[in-house]
Amino acid sequence: MQTFYRGRRLRRTPTIRNMMEEVTLRAADLMMGYIVVETEDRNFRKPIPSLPGMDQLSLDQLELQVEKAVDCGLQSLMLFGVPASKDPVGSGAYAENGIIQQAVRRLKKRWPQLWVVTDVCLCEYTSHGHCGLLAQGDTTGRVLNDPTLELIARTALSHARAGADMVAPSDMMDGRIQAIRAALDGEGYEELPIMSYAVKYASAYYGPFRDAAESCPQFGDRRTYQMDPALVSDGMREAAADISEGADIIMVKPAGPYLDMIVRVSERYDVPVAAYQVSGEYAMIRATAANGWINEEAVIMESLIGIRRAGAKLIMTYFTEELLRKKLVQ
Ligand code: PBG
Ligand code: ZN
């Protein structure tokens, strides 16, 4: 008589294993990230050493890169900008002809069906590298919350006017979703969704991105606005606040080290959850694989299936292009 569980019965062949799979990863679940640089040079393409396989791209190179990705089935992307010049108030973020605004117009004109998302923040555009405004003469990096809201809303609105399909504020100011929603609705963009980086931790995993986007704070750090990794409840309050202010999608970031937060948010709230597999997570896999210590493709897939299993509907990952190119997702 059988007295124990025989799990192996449903693992015997590839067919039954495939039949049993509950968690999937599709092209429609993935967003690719691109870093676009404002430069006079045509054909500017600069590899980012800490993000192997990722380059800073000029507008024409971005178009070329996206063309290849779309041919492989890319459905959605997020844009990050590096302006030609920075100032204390981050004017480049909300300039009508800023780098992101130009990139959105260009991509949407060529591929109207492509879902183009913009990262809404000031850190790439401010000379001090913080995500908002500082008081005159401040050297501590204490960002002024309420004065920053207007600029964040203005940035989101300028992206909408350029034709963005969705805006994704990553600044972590309090009240930003409300401010953005009001600005968008005020100009007739009631149907433009907001994907909020709501559960965003002050993470050392953002290091390679800050090299890539040239957005490292010049002094101080982001811990007065991004969350402490040791907190759970703060993340739940951020998610609740952003949902009540009108966020359509709630993002957890980073993804892998914060799978528990993906589980909690997706189980507690009836909103789609997105997860951002950040630059450091990407770089760690690339570097380990480059040493021959892991099977790169297998680890990439496992890391993403894990994020989906935790409850993320969407995943922003720099691996998206490669997965499409290698037909690892459809
Ligand atoms: C801008 C922003 C950052 C990332 C996405 N948007 C950097 C930061 O908050 O310092 C990180 C992305 C990554 O590491 O891949 N606020
Ligand atoms: Zn920022």
Short mmCIF file of C-alpha atoms and ligand atoms in Angstrom, two decimals:
data_model
loop_
_atom_site.label_atom_id
_atom_site.label_comp_id
_atom_site.label_asym_id
_atom_site.label_seq_id
_atom_site.Cartn_x
_atom_site.Cartn_y
_atom_site.Cartn_z
CA MET A 1 0.00 0.00 0.00
CA GLN A 2 1.20 3.47 -0.91
CA THR A 3 1.99 5.57 2.12
CA PHE A 4 3.81 8.47 0.59
CA TYR A 5 3.29 11.16 -2.05
CA ARG A 6 4.64 10.25 -5.50
CA GLY A 7 5.31 13.66 -7.03
CA ARG A 8 7.54 12.04 -9.65
CA ARG A 9 4.50 10.60 -11.50
CA LEU A 10 3.79 14.00 -13.03
CA ARG A 11 7.44 14.71 -13.82
CA ARG A 12 8.20 11.65 -15.91
CA THR A 13 8.36 13.09 -19.44
CA PRO A 14 8.85 16.50 -21.05
CA THR A 15 5.26 16.39 -22.27
CA ILE A 16 3.65 15.88 -18.88
CA ARG A 17 6.00 18.39 -17.30
CA ASN A 18 4.99 20.92 -19.91
CA MET A 19 1.30 20.08 -19.40
CA MET A 20 1.65 20.72 -15.68
CA GLU A 21 3.25 24.17 -15.94
CA GLU A 22 1.22 26.85 -14.19
CA VAL A 23 3.39 29.92 -14.63
CA THR A 24 4.11 31.30 -18.06
CA LEU A 25 6.33 33.97 -19.54
CA ARG A 26 5.12 35.60 -22.75
CA ALA A 27 6.41 38.46 -24.89
CA ALA A 28 3.38 40.46 -23.74
CA ASP A 29 4.55 40.14 -20.12
CA LEU A 30 7.88 41.82 -20.84
CA MET A 31 9.03 45.41 -21.23
CA MET A 32 12.48 46.33 -22.54
CA GLY A 33 14.40 49.37 -21.26
CA TYR A 34 16.37 51.79 -23.43
CA ILE A 35 18.68 54.64 -22.48
CA VAL A 36 18.59 57.43 -25.03
CA VAL A 37 21.16 60.21 -25.11
CA GLU A 38 20.69 63.77 -26.32
CA THR A 39 23.64 64.37 -28.64
CA GLU A 40 24.50 66.11 -31.88
CA ASP A 41 26.28 62.96 -33.07
CA ARG A 42 24.37 60.69 -35.34
CA ASN A 43 25.12 57.02 -34.85
CA PHE A 44 26.16 57.49 -31.23
CA ARG A 45 26.30 54.16 -29.43
CA LYS A 46 28.31 53.74 -26.25
CA PRO A 47 28.50 50.42 -24.43
CA ILE A 48 27.80 50.58 -20.71
CA PRO A 49 30.57 48.54 -19.03
CA SER A 50 28.53 47.67 -15.94
CA LEU A 51 25.53 46.63 -18.09
CA PRO A 52 27.08 44.26 -20.64
CA GLY A 53 24.95 44.15 -23.78
CA MET A 54 23.32 47.52 -23.09
CA ASP A 55 24.37 50.75 -24.82
CA GLN A 56 23.62 54.44 -24.52
CA LEU A 57 21.93 55.29 -27.81
CA SER A 58 21.37 58.42 -29.86
CA LEU A 59 17.89 58.85 -31.35
CA ASP A 60 18.74 57.26 -34.69
CA GLN A 61 20.47 54.33 -33.00
CA LEU A 62 17.50 53.89 -30.70
CA GLU A 63 15.26 53.62 -33.73
CA LEU A 64 17.57 51.05 -35.29
CA GLN A 65 17.71 49.01 -32.09
CA VAL A 66 13.93 49.12 -31.61
CA GLU A 67 13.42 48.12 -35.23
CA LYS A 68 15.31 44.89 -34.66
CA ALA A 69 13.46 44.24 -31.41
CA VAL A 70 10.04 44.89 -32.95
CA ASP A 71 10.94 42.45 -35.73
CA CYS A 72 11.54 39.87 -33.00
CA GLY A 73 8.18 40.59 -31.36
CA LEU A 74 8.84 43.39 -28.88
CA GLN A 75 5.54 44.82 -27.64
CA SER A 76 6.48 47.32 -24.98
CA LEU A 77 9.44 49.39 -23.88
CA MET A 78 10.43 51.95 -21.27
CA LEU A 79 12.53 54.99 -22.07
CA PHE A 80 15.20 56.63 -19.91
CA GLY A 81 16.92 59.81 -21.02
CA VAL A 82 20.33 61.43 -20.66
CA PRO A 83 20.10 65.15 -21.51
CA ALA A 84 22.84 67.20 -23.20
CA SER A 85 23.00 69.48 -20.16
CA LYS A 86 21.76 69.41 -16.59
CA ASP A 87 20.64 72.15 -14.20
CA PRO A 88 19.43 72.34 -10.58
CA VAL A 89 15.75 72.23 -11.58
CA GLY A 90 16.01 69.47 -14.17
CA SER A 91 14.55 71.53 -17.03
CA GLY A 92 15.43 68.84 -19.57
CA ALA A 93 12.87 66.50 -18.02
CA TYR A 94 9.88 68.64 -18.99
CA ALA A 95 11.23 70.45 -22.07
CA GLU A 96 8.80 70.14 -24.97
CA ASN A 97 11.70 69.10 -27.16
CA GLY A 98 13.60 67.14 -24.50
CA ILE A 99 15.27 63.88 -25.37
CA ILE A 100 12.46 61.64 -24.13
CA GLN A 101 9.80 63.76 -25.81
CA GLN A 102 11.71 63.50 -29.11
CA ALA A 103 12.24 59.77 -28.71
CA VAL A 104 8.55 59.12 -27.97
CA ARG A 105 7.42 61.11 -31.02
CA ARG A 106 9.83 59.26 -33.22
CA LEU A 107 8.98 55.77 -32.00
CA LYS A 108 5.22 56.30 -31.92
CA LYS A 109 5.23 57.75 -35.43
CA ARG A 110 6.95 54.69 -36.80
CA TRP A 111 5.26 52.04 -34.60
CA PRO A 112 1.83 53.27 -33.47
CA GLN A 113 1.03 49.86 -31.97
CA LEU A 114 4.19 49.70 -29.80
CA TRP A 115 3.40 50.38 -26.12
CA VAL A 116 5.78 53.17 -25.15
CA VAL A 117 6.25 53.88 -21.44
CA THR A 118 8.28 56.75 -20.02
CA ASP A 119 10.15 56.84 -16.74
CA VAL A 120 9.11 60.08 -15.04
CA CYS A 121 11.80 61.50 -12.76
CA LEU A 122 14.21 64.39 -12.49
CA CYS A 123 17.44 62.64 -11.43
CA GLU A 124 18.86 62.23 -14.93
CA TYR A 125 18.24 65.95 -15.55
CA THR A 126 19.35 67.63 -12.33
CA SER A 127 22.96 68.76 -11.88
CA HIS A 128 22.91 67.39 -8.30
CA GLY A 129 21.47 64.03 -9.40
CA HIS A 130 18.55 63.99 -6.96
CA CYS A 131 15.02 63.04 -8.02
CA GLY A 132 13.54 66.44 -7.11
CA LEU A 133 14.22 70.02 -6.10
CA LEU A 134 16.65 70.99 -3.37
CA ALA A 135 16.55 74.15 -1.28
CA GLN A 136 19.02 76.81 -2.42
CA GLY A 137 22.48 75.93 -1.18
CA ASP A 138 21.47 72.50 0.14
CA THR A 139 24.34 70.04 0.31
CA THR A 140 22.59 67.25 2.14
CA GLY A 141 20.26 66.10 -0.64
CA ARG A 142 17.03 66.67 1.27
CA VAL A 143 14.58 66.87 -1.61
CA LEU A 144 11.66 69.32 -1.22
CA ASN A 145 8.52 67.27 -1.71
CA ASP A 146 5.68 69.62 -2.63
CA PRO A 147 7.60 71.96 -4.95
CA THR A 148 8.84 68.87 -6.82
CA LEU A 149 5.28 67.63 -7.49
CA GLU A 150 4.57 70.36 -10.00
CA LEU A 151 7.69 69.50 -12.03
CA ILE A 152 6.98 65.78 -11.94
CA ALA A 153 3.42 66.41 -13.15
CA ARG A 154 4.71 68.73 -15.85
CA THR A 155 7.18 66.05 -16.98
CA ALA A 156 4.46 63.40 -17.20
CA LEU A 157 2.20 65.77 -19.13
CA SER A 158 4.95 66.58 -21.64
CA HIS A 159 5.44 62.84 -22.22
CA ALA A 160 1.71 62.44 -22.78
CA ARG A 161 1.69 65.29 -25.28
CA ALA A 162 4.56 63.63 -27.14
CA GLY A 163 2.42 60.50 -27.45
CA ALA A 164 3.50 58.20 -24.62
CA ASP A 165 1.10 55.33 -23.91
CA MET A 166 1.80 55.17 -20.19
CA VAL A 167 3.84 57.15 -17.67
CA ALA A 168 5.87 55.57 -14.89
CA PRO A 169 6.86 57.96 -12.08
CA SER A 170 9.93 56.74 -10.21
CA ASP A 171 10.71 59.75 -8.03
CA MET A 172 9.03 58.57 -4.80
CA MET A 173 7.67 62.00 -3.80
CA ASP A 174 4.51 61.83 -1.69
CA GLY A 175 1.37 62.79 -3.60
CA ARG A 176 2.87 62.46 -7.06
CA ILE A 177 0.23 60.12 -8.44
CA GLN A 178 -2.51 62.56 -7.49
CA ALA A 179 -0.58 65.45 -9.03
CA ILE A 180 0.12 63.56 -12.27
CA ARG A 181 -3.46 62.27 -12.54
CA ALA A 182 -4.84 65.80 -12.14
CA ALA A 183 -2.43 67.22 -14.73
CA LEU A 184 -3.26 64.49 -17.26
CA ASP A 185 -7.01 64.69 -16.74
CA GLY A 186 -6.86 68.47 -17.01
CA GLU A 187 -5.66 68.16 -20.60
CA GLY A 188 -7.90 65.33 -21.72
CA TYR A 189 -5.56 62.40 -21.03
CA GLU A 190 -8.07 60.61 -18.78
CA GLU A 191 -7.34 57.31 -20.54
CA LEU A 192 -3.58 57.41 -20.14
CA PRO A 193 -2.58 54.95 -17.41
CA ILE A 194 -0.03 55.51 -14.65
CA MET A 195 2.31 52.71 -13.65
CA SER A 196 3.62 53.80 -10.29
CA TYR A 197 7.00 52.77 -8.94
CA ALA A 198 5.17 52.56 -5.64
CA VAL A 199 7.20 49.94 -3.78
CA LYS A 200 10.64 51.27 -4.61
CA TYR A 201 13.50 50.58 -2.26
CA ALA A 202 16.71 52.57 -1.75
CA SER A 203 18.75 49.84 -3.36
CA ALA A 204 22.41 49.30 -4.10
CA TYR A 205 21.23 47.24 -7.09
CA TYR A 206 20.66 50.49 -9.05
CA GLY A 207 24.42 51.12 -9.34
CA PRO A 208 24.92 50.11 -13.01
CA PHE A 209 21.84 52.11 -14.07
CA ARG A 210 23.24 55.23 -12.47
CA ASP A 211 26.46 54.76 -14.47
CA ALA A 212 24.37 54.30 -17.60
CA ALA A 213 22.03 57.23 -17.02
CA GLU A 214 24.72 59.40 -15.40
CA SER A 215 22.30 60.01 -12.55
CA CYS A 216 24.27 59.28 -9.39
CA PRO A 217 23.52 61.83 -6.61
CA GLN A 218 26.46 64.24 -6.32
CA PHE A 219 26.06 64.27 -2.51
CA GLY A 220 23.82 62.59 0.01
CA ASP A 221 21.73 59.61 -1.05
CA ARG A 222 18.13 58.73 -1.86
CA ARG A 223 17.16 57.33 1.52
CA THR A 224 14.87 60.22 2.47
CA TYR A 225 12.57 59.33 -0.41
CA GLN A 226 13.21 55.73 -1.45
CA MET A 227 12.31 53.03 1.07
CA ASP A 228 14.45 51.24 3.62
CA PRO A 229 15.05 47.62 2.54
CA ALA A 230 14.29 46.51 6.09
CA LEU A 231 10.67 47.69 5.88
CA VAL A 232 7.56 45.76 4.84
CA SER A 233 4.74 47.97 6.10
CA ASP A 234 6.08 51.09 4.40
CA GLY A 235 5.78 49.31 1.05
CA MET A 236 2.19 48.34 1.79
CA ARG A 237 1.33 51.93 2.72
CA GLU A 238 2.97 53.22 -0.47
CA ALA A 239 0.97 50.77 -2.56
CA ALA A 240 -2.29 51.71 -0.80
CA ALA A 241 -1.61 55.43 -1.17
CA ASP A 242 -0.78 55.20 -4.86
CA ILE A 243 -3.84 53.06 -5.60
CA SER A 244 -6.07 55.55 -3.80
CA GLU A 245 -4.48 58.42 -5.76
CA GLY A 246 -5.24 56.67 -9.05
CA ALA A 247 -2.32 54.42 -10.00
CA ASP A 248 -3.37 51.78 -12.53
CA ILE A 249 -0.39 49.47 -12.10
CA ILE A 250 1.77 49.11 -9.01
CA MET A 251 5.44 48.33 -9.46
CA VAL A 252 7.81 46.61 -7.07
CA LYS A 253 11.49 47.42 -7.51
CA PRO A 254 13.99 45.74 -7.41
CA ALA A 255 12.32 42.42 -8.20
CA GLY A 256 14.42 39.38 -7.20
CA PRO A 257 15.44 40.50 -3.69
CA TYR A 258 11.87 41.73 -3.03
CA LEU A 259 9.77 38.79 -4.24
CA ASP A 260 7.98 38.81 -0.89
CA MET A 261 6.69 42.31 -1.63
CA ILE A 262 5.40 41.18 -5.03
CA VAL A 263 3.52 38.38 -3.26
CA ARG A 264 2.12 40.67 -0.59
CA VAL A 265 1.02 43.47 -2.91
CA SER A 266 -0.53 41.15 -5.50
CA GLU A 267 -2.40 39.17 -2.85
CA ARG A 268 -3.66 42.20 -0.97
CA TYR A 269 -4.71 44.48 -3.84
CA ASP A 270 -6.72 43.90 -6.97
CA VAL A 271 -4.42 45.85 -9.25
CA PRO A 272 -1.94 44.54 -11.80
CA VAL A 273 1.54 44.34 -10.31
CA ALA A 274 4.68 45.02 -12.29
CA ALA A 275 8.20 44.18 -11.23
CA TYR A 276 11.46 45.77 -12.30
CA GLN A 277 14.44 43.46 -12.61
CA VAL A 278 16.95 46.24 -12.11
CA SER A 279 20.40 46.90 -13.50
CA GLY A 280 22.27 45.22 -10.64
CA GLU A 281 20.21 42.04 -10.94
CA TYR A 282 20.94 42.01 -14.67
CA ALA A 283 24.64 42.72 -14.21
CA MET A 284 25.04 39.95 -11.62
CA ILE A 285 23.65 37.34 -14.00
CA ARG A 286 25.73 38.62 -16.91
CA ALA A 287 28.96 38.73 -14.89
CA THR A 288 28.50 35.30 -13.37
CA ALA A 289 27.70 33.81 -16.75
CA ALA A 290 30.70 35.54 -18.32
CA ASN A 291 32.84 33.61 -15.85
CA GLY A 292 31.23 30.38 -16.99
CA TRP A 293 29.82 29.74 -13.52
CA ILE A 294 26.15 29.49 -14.45
CA ASN A 295 24.04 28.63 -17.47
CA GLU A 296 23.04 32.12 -18.53
CA GLU A 297 19.84 31.39 -20.46
CA ALA A 298 18.56 29.01 -17.82
CA VAL A 299 19.23 31.46 -14.99
CA ILE A 300 17.61 34.34 -16.86
CA MET A 301 14.47 32.28 -17.44
CA GLU A 302 14.42 31.01 -13.86
CA SER A 303 14.82 34.52 -12.44
CA LEU A 304 11.88 35.77 -14.52
CA ILE A 305 9.63 32.78 -13.89
CA GLY A 306 10.29 33.36 -10.19
CA ILE A 307 9.11 36.95 -10.51
CA ARG A 308 5.98 35.82 -12.37
CA ARG A 309 5.36 33.06 -9.80
CA ALA A 310 5.47 35.65 -7.02
CA GLY A 311 2.57 37.45 -8.70
CA ALA A 312 3.95 40.00 -11.15
CA LYS A 313 1.86 40.48 -14.25
CA LEU A 314 4.47 42.56 -16.07
CA ILE A 315 8.23 42.51 -15.87
CA MET A 316 10.59 45.27 -16.92
CA THR A 317 13.88 43.54 -17.70
CA TYR A 318 16.90 44.40 -19.83
CA PHE A 319 16.89 40.74 -20.94
CA THR A 320 13.68 41.23 -22.95
CA GLU A 321 15.37 41.78 -26.31
CA GLU A 322 17.60 38.76 -25.95
CA LEU A 323 14.73 36.48 -24.95
CA LEU A 324 12.77 37.57 -28.01
CA ARG A 325 15.75 37.25 -30.32
CA LYS A 326 16.48 33.73 -29.09
CA LYS A 327 12.78 32.87 -29.22
CA LEU A 328 12.77 31.87 -25.57
CA VAL A 329 9.42 33.63 -25.26
CA GLN A 330 6.62 34.15 -27.77
C1 PBG B 1 15.15 57.01 -11.73
C2 PBG B 1 15.30 55.54 -11.89
C3 PBG B 1 16.29 54.69 -11.36
C4 PBG B 1 16.03 53.42 -11.86
C5 PBG B 1 14.89 53.53 -12.66
N1 PBG B 1 14.46 54.83 -12.65
C6 PBG B 1 17.47 54.97 -10.53
C7 PBG B 1 17.32 55.40 -9.13
O1 PBG B 1 16.22 55.50 -8.59
O2 PBG B 1 18.37 55.71 -8.57
C8 PBG B 1 16.85 52.19 -11.59
C9 PBG B 1 16.83 51.20 -12.68
C10 PBG B 1 17.86 50.14 -12.63
O3 PBG B 1 18.69 50.02 -11.71
O4 PBG B 1 17.85 49.35 -13.59
N2 PBG B 1 14.68 57.41 -10.49
ZN ZN B 2 15.04 59.62 -9.95
#
